[in-house]
mmCIF file of C-alpha atoms in Angstrom:
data_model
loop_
_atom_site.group_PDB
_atom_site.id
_atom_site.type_symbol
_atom_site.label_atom_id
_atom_site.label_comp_id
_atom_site.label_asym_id
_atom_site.label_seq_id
_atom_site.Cartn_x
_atom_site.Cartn_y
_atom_site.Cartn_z
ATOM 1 C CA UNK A 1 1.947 27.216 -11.625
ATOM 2 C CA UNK A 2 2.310 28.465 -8.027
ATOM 3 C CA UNK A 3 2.449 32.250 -8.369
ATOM 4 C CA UNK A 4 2.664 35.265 -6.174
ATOM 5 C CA UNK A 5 0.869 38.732 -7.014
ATOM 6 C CA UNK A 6 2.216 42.114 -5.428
ATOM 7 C CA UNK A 7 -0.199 44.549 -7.581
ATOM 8 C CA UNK A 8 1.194 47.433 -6.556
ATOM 9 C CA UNK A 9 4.294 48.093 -8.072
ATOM 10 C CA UNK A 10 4.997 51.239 -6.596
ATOM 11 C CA UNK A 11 3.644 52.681 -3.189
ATOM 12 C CA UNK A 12 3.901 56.290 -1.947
ATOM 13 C CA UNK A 13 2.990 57.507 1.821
ATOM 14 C CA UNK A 14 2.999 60.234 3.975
ATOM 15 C CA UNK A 15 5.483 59.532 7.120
ATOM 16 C CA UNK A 16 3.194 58.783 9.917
ATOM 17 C CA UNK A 17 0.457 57.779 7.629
ATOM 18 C CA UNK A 18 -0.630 53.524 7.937
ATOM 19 C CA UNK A 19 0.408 51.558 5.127
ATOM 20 C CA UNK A 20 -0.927 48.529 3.832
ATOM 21 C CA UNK A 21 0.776 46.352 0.879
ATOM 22 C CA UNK A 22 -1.395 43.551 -0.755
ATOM 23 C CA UNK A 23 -0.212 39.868 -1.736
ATOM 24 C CA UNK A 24 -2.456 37.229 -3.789
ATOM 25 C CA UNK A 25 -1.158 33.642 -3.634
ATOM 26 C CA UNK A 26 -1.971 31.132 -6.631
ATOM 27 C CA UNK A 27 -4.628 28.352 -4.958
ATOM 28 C CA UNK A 28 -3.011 25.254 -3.902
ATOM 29 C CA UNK A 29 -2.027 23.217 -0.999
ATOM 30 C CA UNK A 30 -1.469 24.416 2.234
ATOM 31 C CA UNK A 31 0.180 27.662 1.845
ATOM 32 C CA UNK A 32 3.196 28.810 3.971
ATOM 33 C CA UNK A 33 3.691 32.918 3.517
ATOM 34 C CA UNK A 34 6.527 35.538 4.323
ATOM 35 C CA UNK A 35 7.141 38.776 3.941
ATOM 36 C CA UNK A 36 10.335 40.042 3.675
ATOM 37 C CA UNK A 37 12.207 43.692 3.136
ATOM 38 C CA UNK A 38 15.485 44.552 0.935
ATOM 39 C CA UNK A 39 16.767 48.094 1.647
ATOM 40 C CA UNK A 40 19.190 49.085 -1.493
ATOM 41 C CA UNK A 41 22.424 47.546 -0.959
ATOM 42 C CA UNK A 42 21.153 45.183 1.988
ATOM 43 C CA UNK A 43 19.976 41.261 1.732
ATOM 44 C CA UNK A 44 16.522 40.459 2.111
ATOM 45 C CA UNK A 45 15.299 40.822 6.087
ATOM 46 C CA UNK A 46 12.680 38.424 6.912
ATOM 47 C CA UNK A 47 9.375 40.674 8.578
ATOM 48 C CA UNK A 48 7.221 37.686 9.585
ATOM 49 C CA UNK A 49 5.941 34.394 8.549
ATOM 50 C CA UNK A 50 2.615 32.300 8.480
ATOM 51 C CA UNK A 51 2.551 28.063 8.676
ATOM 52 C CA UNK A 52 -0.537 27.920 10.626
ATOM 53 C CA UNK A 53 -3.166 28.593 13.843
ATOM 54 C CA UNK A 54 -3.752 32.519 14.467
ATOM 55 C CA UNK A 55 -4.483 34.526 11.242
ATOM 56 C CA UNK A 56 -3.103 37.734 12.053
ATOM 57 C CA UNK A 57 0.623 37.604 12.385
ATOM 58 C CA UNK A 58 2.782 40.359 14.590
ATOM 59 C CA UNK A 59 6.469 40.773 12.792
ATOM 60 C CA UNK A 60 9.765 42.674 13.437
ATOM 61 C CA UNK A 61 9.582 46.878 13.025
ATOM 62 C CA UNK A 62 6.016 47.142 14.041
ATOM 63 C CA UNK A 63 4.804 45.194 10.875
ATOM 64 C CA UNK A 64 1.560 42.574 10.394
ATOM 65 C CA UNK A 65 0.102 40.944 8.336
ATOM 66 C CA UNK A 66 -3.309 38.766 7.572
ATOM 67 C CA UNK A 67 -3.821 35.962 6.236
ATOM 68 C CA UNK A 68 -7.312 35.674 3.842
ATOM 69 C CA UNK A 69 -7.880 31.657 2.944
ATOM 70 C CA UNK A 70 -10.970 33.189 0.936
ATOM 71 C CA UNK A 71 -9.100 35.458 -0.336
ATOM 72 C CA UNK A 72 -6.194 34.359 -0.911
ATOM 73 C CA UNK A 73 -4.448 37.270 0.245
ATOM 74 C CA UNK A 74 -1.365 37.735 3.100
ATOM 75 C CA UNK A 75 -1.426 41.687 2.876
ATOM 76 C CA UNK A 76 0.831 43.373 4.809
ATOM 77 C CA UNK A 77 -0.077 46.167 7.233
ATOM 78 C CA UNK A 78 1.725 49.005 9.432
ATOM 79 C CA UNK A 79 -0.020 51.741 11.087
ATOM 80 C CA UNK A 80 2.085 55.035 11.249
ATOM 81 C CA UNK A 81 4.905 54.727 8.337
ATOM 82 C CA UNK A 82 8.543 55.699 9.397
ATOM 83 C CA UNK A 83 11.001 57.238 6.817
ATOM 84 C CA UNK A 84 13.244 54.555 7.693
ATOM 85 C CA UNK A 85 10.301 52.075 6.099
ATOM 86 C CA UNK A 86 11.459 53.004 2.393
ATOM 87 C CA UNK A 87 12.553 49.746 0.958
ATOM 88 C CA UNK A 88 11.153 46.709 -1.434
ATOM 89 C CA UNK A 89 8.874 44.666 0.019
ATOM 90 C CA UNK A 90 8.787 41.611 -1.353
ATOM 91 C CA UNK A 91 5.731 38.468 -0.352
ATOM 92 C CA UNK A 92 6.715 35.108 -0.526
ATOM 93 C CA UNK A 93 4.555 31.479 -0.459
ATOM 94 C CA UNK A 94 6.386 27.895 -0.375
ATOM 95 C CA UNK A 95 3.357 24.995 -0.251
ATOM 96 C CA UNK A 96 3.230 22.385 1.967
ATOM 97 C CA UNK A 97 3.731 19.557 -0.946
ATOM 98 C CA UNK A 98 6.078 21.275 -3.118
ATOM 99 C CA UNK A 99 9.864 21.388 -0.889
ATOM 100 C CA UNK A 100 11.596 24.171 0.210
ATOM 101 C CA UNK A 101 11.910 26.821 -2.704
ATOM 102 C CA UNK A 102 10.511 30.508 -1.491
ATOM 103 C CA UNK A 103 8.170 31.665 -4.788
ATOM 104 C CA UNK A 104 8.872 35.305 -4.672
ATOM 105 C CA UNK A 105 6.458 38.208 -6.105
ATOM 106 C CA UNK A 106 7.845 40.752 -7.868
ATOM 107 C CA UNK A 107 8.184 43.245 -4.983
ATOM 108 C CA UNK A 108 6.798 46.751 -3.831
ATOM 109 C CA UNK A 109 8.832 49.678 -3.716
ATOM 110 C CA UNK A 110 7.674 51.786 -0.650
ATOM 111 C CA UNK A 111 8.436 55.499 -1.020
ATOM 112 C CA UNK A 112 7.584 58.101 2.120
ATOM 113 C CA UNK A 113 7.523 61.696 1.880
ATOM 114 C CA UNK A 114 7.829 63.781 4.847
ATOM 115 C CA UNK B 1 29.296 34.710 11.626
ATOM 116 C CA UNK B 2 26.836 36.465 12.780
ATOM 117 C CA UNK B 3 25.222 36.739 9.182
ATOM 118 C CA UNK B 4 25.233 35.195 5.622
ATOM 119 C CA UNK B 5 28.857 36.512 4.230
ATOM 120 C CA UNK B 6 28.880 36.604 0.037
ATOM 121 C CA UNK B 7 31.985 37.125 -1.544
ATOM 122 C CA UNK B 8 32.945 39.137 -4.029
ATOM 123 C CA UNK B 9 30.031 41.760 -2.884
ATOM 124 C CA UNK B 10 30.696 42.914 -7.063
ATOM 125 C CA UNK B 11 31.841 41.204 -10.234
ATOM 126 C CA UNK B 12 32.601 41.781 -13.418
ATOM 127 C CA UNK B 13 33.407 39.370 -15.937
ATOM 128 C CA UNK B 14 33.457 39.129 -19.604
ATOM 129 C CA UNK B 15 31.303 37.337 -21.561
ATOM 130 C CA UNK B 16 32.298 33.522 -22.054
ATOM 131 C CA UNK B 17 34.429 33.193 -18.988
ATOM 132 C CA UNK B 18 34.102 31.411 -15.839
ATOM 133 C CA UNK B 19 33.305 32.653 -12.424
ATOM 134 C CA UNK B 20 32.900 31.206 -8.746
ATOM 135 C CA UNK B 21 30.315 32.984 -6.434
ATOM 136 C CA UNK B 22 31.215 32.100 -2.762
ATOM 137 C CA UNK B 23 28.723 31.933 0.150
ATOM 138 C CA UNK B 24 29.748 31.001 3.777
ATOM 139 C CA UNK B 25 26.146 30.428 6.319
ATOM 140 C CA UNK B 26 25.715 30.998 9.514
ATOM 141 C CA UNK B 27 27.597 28.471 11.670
ATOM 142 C CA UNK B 28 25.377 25.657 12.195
ATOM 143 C CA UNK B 29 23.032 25.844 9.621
ATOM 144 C CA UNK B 30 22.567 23.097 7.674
ATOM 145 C CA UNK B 31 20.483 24.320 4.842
ATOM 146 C CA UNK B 32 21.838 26.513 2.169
ATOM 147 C CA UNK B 33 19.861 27.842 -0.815
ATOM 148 C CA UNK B 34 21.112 29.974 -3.482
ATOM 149 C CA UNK B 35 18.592 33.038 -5.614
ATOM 150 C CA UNK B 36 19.211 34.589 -7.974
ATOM 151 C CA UNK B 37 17.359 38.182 -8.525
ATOM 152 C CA UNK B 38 17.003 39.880 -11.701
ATOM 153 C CA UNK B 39 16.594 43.944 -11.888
ATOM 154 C CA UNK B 40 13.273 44.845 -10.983
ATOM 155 C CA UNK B 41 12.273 41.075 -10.128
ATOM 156 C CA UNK B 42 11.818 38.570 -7.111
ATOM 157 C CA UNK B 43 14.395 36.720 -6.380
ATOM 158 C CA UNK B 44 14.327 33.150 -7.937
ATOM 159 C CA UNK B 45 14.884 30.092 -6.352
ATOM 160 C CA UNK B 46 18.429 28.423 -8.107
ATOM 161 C CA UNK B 47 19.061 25.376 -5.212
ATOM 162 C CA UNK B 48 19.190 23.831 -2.056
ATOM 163 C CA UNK B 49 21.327 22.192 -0.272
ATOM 164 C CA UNK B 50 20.631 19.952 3.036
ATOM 165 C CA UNK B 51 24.686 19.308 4.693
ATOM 166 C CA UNK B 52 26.531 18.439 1.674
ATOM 167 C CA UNK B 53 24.257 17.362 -0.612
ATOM 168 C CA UNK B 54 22.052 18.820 -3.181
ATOM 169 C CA UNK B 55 18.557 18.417 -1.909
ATOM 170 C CA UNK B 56 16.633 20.799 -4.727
ATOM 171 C CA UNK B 57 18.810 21.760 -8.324
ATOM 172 C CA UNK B 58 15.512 22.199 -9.891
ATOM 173 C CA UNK B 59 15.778 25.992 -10.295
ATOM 174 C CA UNK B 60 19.301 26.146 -12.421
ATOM 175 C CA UNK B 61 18.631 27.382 -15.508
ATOM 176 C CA UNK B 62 21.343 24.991 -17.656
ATOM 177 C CA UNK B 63 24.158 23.210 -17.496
ATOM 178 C CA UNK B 64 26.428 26.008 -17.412
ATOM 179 C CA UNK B 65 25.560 26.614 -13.802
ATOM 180 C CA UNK B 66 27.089 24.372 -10.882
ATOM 181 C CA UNK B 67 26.893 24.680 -6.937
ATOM 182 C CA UNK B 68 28.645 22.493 -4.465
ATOM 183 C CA UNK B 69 29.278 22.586 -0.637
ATOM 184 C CA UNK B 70 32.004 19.632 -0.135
ATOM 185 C CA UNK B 71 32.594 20.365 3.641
ATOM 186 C CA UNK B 72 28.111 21.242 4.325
ATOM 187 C CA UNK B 73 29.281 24.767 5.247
ATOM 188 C CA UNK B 74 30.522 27.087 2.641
ATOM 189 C CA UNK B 75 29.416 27.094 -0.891
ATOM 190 C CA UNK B 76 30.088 27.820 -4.196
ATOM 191 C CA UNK B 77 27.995 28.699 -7.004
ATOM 192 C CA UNK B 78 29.777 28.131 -10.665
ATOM 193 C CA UNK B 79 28.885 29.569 -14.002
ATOM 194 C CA UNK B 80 30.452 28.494 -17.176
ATOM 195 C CA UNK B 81 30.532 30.500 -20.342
ATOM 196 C CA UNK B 82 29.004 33.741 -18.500
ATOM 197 C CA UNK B 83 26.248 35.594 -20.866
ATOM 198 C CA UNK B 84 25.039 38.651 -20.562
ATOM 199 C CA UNK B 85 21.787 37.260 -19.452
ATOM 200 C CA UNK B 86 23.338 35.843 -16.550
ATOM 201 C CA UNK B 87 24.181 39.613 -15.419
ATOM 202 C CA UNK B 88 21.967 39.598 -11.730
ATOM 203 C CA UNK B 89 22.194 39.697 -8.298
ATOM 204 C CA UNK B 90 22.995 36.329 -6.364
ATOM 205 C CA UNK B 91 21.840 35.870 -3.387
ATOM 206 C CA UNK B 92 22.788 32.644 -0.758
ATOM 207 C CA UNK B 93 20.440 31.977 2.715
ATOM 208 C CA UNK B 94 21.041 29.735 4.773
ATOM 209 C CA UNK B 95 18.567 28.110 7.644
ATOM 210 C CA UNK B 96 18.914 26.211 11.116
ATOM 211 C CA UNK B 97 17.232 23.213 8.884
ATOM 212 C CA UNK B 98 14.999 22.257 5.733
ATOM 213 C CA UNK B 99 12.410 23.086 7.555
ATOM 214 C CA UNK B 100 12.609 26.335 8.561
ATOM 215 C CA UNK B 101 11.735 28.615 6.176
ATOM 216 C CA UNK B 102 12.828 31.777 7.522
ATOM 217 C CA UNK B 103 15.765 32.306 5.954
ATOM 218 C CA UNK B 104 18.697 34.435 6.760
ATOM 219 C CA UNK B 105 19.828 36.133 3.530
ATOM 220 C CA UNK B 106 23.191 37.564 2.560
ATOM 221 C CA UNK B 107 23.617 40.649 0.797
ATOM 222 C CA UNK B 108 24.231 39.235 -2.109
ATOM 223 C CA UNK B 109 26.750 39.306 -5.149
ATOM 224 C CA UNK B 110 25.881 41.971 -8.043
ATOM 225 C CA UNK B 111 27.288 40.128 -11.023
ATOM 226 C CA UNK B 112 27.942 42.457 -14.761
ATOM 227 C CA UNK B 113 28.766 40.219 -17.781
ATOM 228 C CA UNK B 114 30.154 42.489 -20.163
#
């Protein structure tokens, strides 16, 4: 079954620290991969998206992310963490031969101290 | 709108009645899909609508849930017989077409059956 991994169920940082939040994607076809936020009480903000051609992917809010055929990985990166960053991060795959359904992991929850 | 409007943002219903969750897209957008996220879980893909039509129902869990969009703008998600396990967030997105998977979320309605 198509799956996505977030290991890390909860993530604390130091505010200016970099942060980087992993995602494993079940093998398959070609794999199509987002990252999106939900702040508590808000709907889920897309960050940025991968279909194809350059690897490394600038989003909104200073994000990126990578994405690892070999490893099967789309891990999410930001250099120097913002309080504002606190949220649930949540990676997401749809496949190329399987429609339109987002396959969501079970999120990250992102806490940064001062 | 300039966003993905859910209404009722809350609701609380008692176990074995019926409820209507209502989602109205963005203006133009043609897809619709409906989630529905569980505490402390991904959001899960419910369906997906392409204008008026039903494109994707794969993800309801029974019969007791419905979805229709008569007029390919606003929708409405139905649930029969509420349970307790149906007690989740519900979240609608809507998208420029099928094939853009970036979805713009709403915020959601948090439904309690008691």
């Amino acid at each position: 079954a198509q799956s996505v991994t977030q290991p890390d169920i909860h993530i604390t940082v130091s505010e200016g620290a970099s942060l980087e939040l992993r995602c494993n994607y079940s093998y398959g076809a070609t794999p199509y991969l987002f990252w999106y936020v939900q702040s508590p009480g808000q709907g889920l903000q897309l960050l940025l998206k991968y279909f194809s051609g350059d690897t490394l992917v600038q989003g909104i809010k200073g994000f990126e992310a990578e994405f690892k055929r070999s490893q099967s990985s789309f891990n999410l990166r930001k250099p120097s963490v913002h309080w504002s960053d606190a949220a649930e991060y949540f990676c997401a795959v749809v496949y190329s031969n399987s429609g339109y359904a987002l396959n969501f992991g079970k999120g990250t929850s992102l806490l940064v101290t001062p | 709108g300039a966003g993905v409007s859910q209404t009722p943002s809350n609701k609380v219903t008692e176990k074995g009645k019926y409820v209507e969750l209502r989602c109205d897209p963005i203006s133009g957008h043609t897809a619709l899909y409906w989630y529905r996220q569980s505490l402390g879980q991904g959001p899960e893909f419910l369906i997906y609508f392409q204008g008026t039509g039903a494109a994707d129902d794969s993800g309801l869990p029974n019969d007791r849930f419905f979805a229709v969009r008569p007029e390919g703008s606003v929708s409405t998600l139905k649930i029969q017989r509420t349970e307790r396990g149906d007690s989740a967030v519900y979240l609608c997105a809507s998208s420029p077409d099928g094939l853009n998977y970036g979805y713009t979320f709403g915020s959601g309605t948090r439904l309690t059956v008691v």
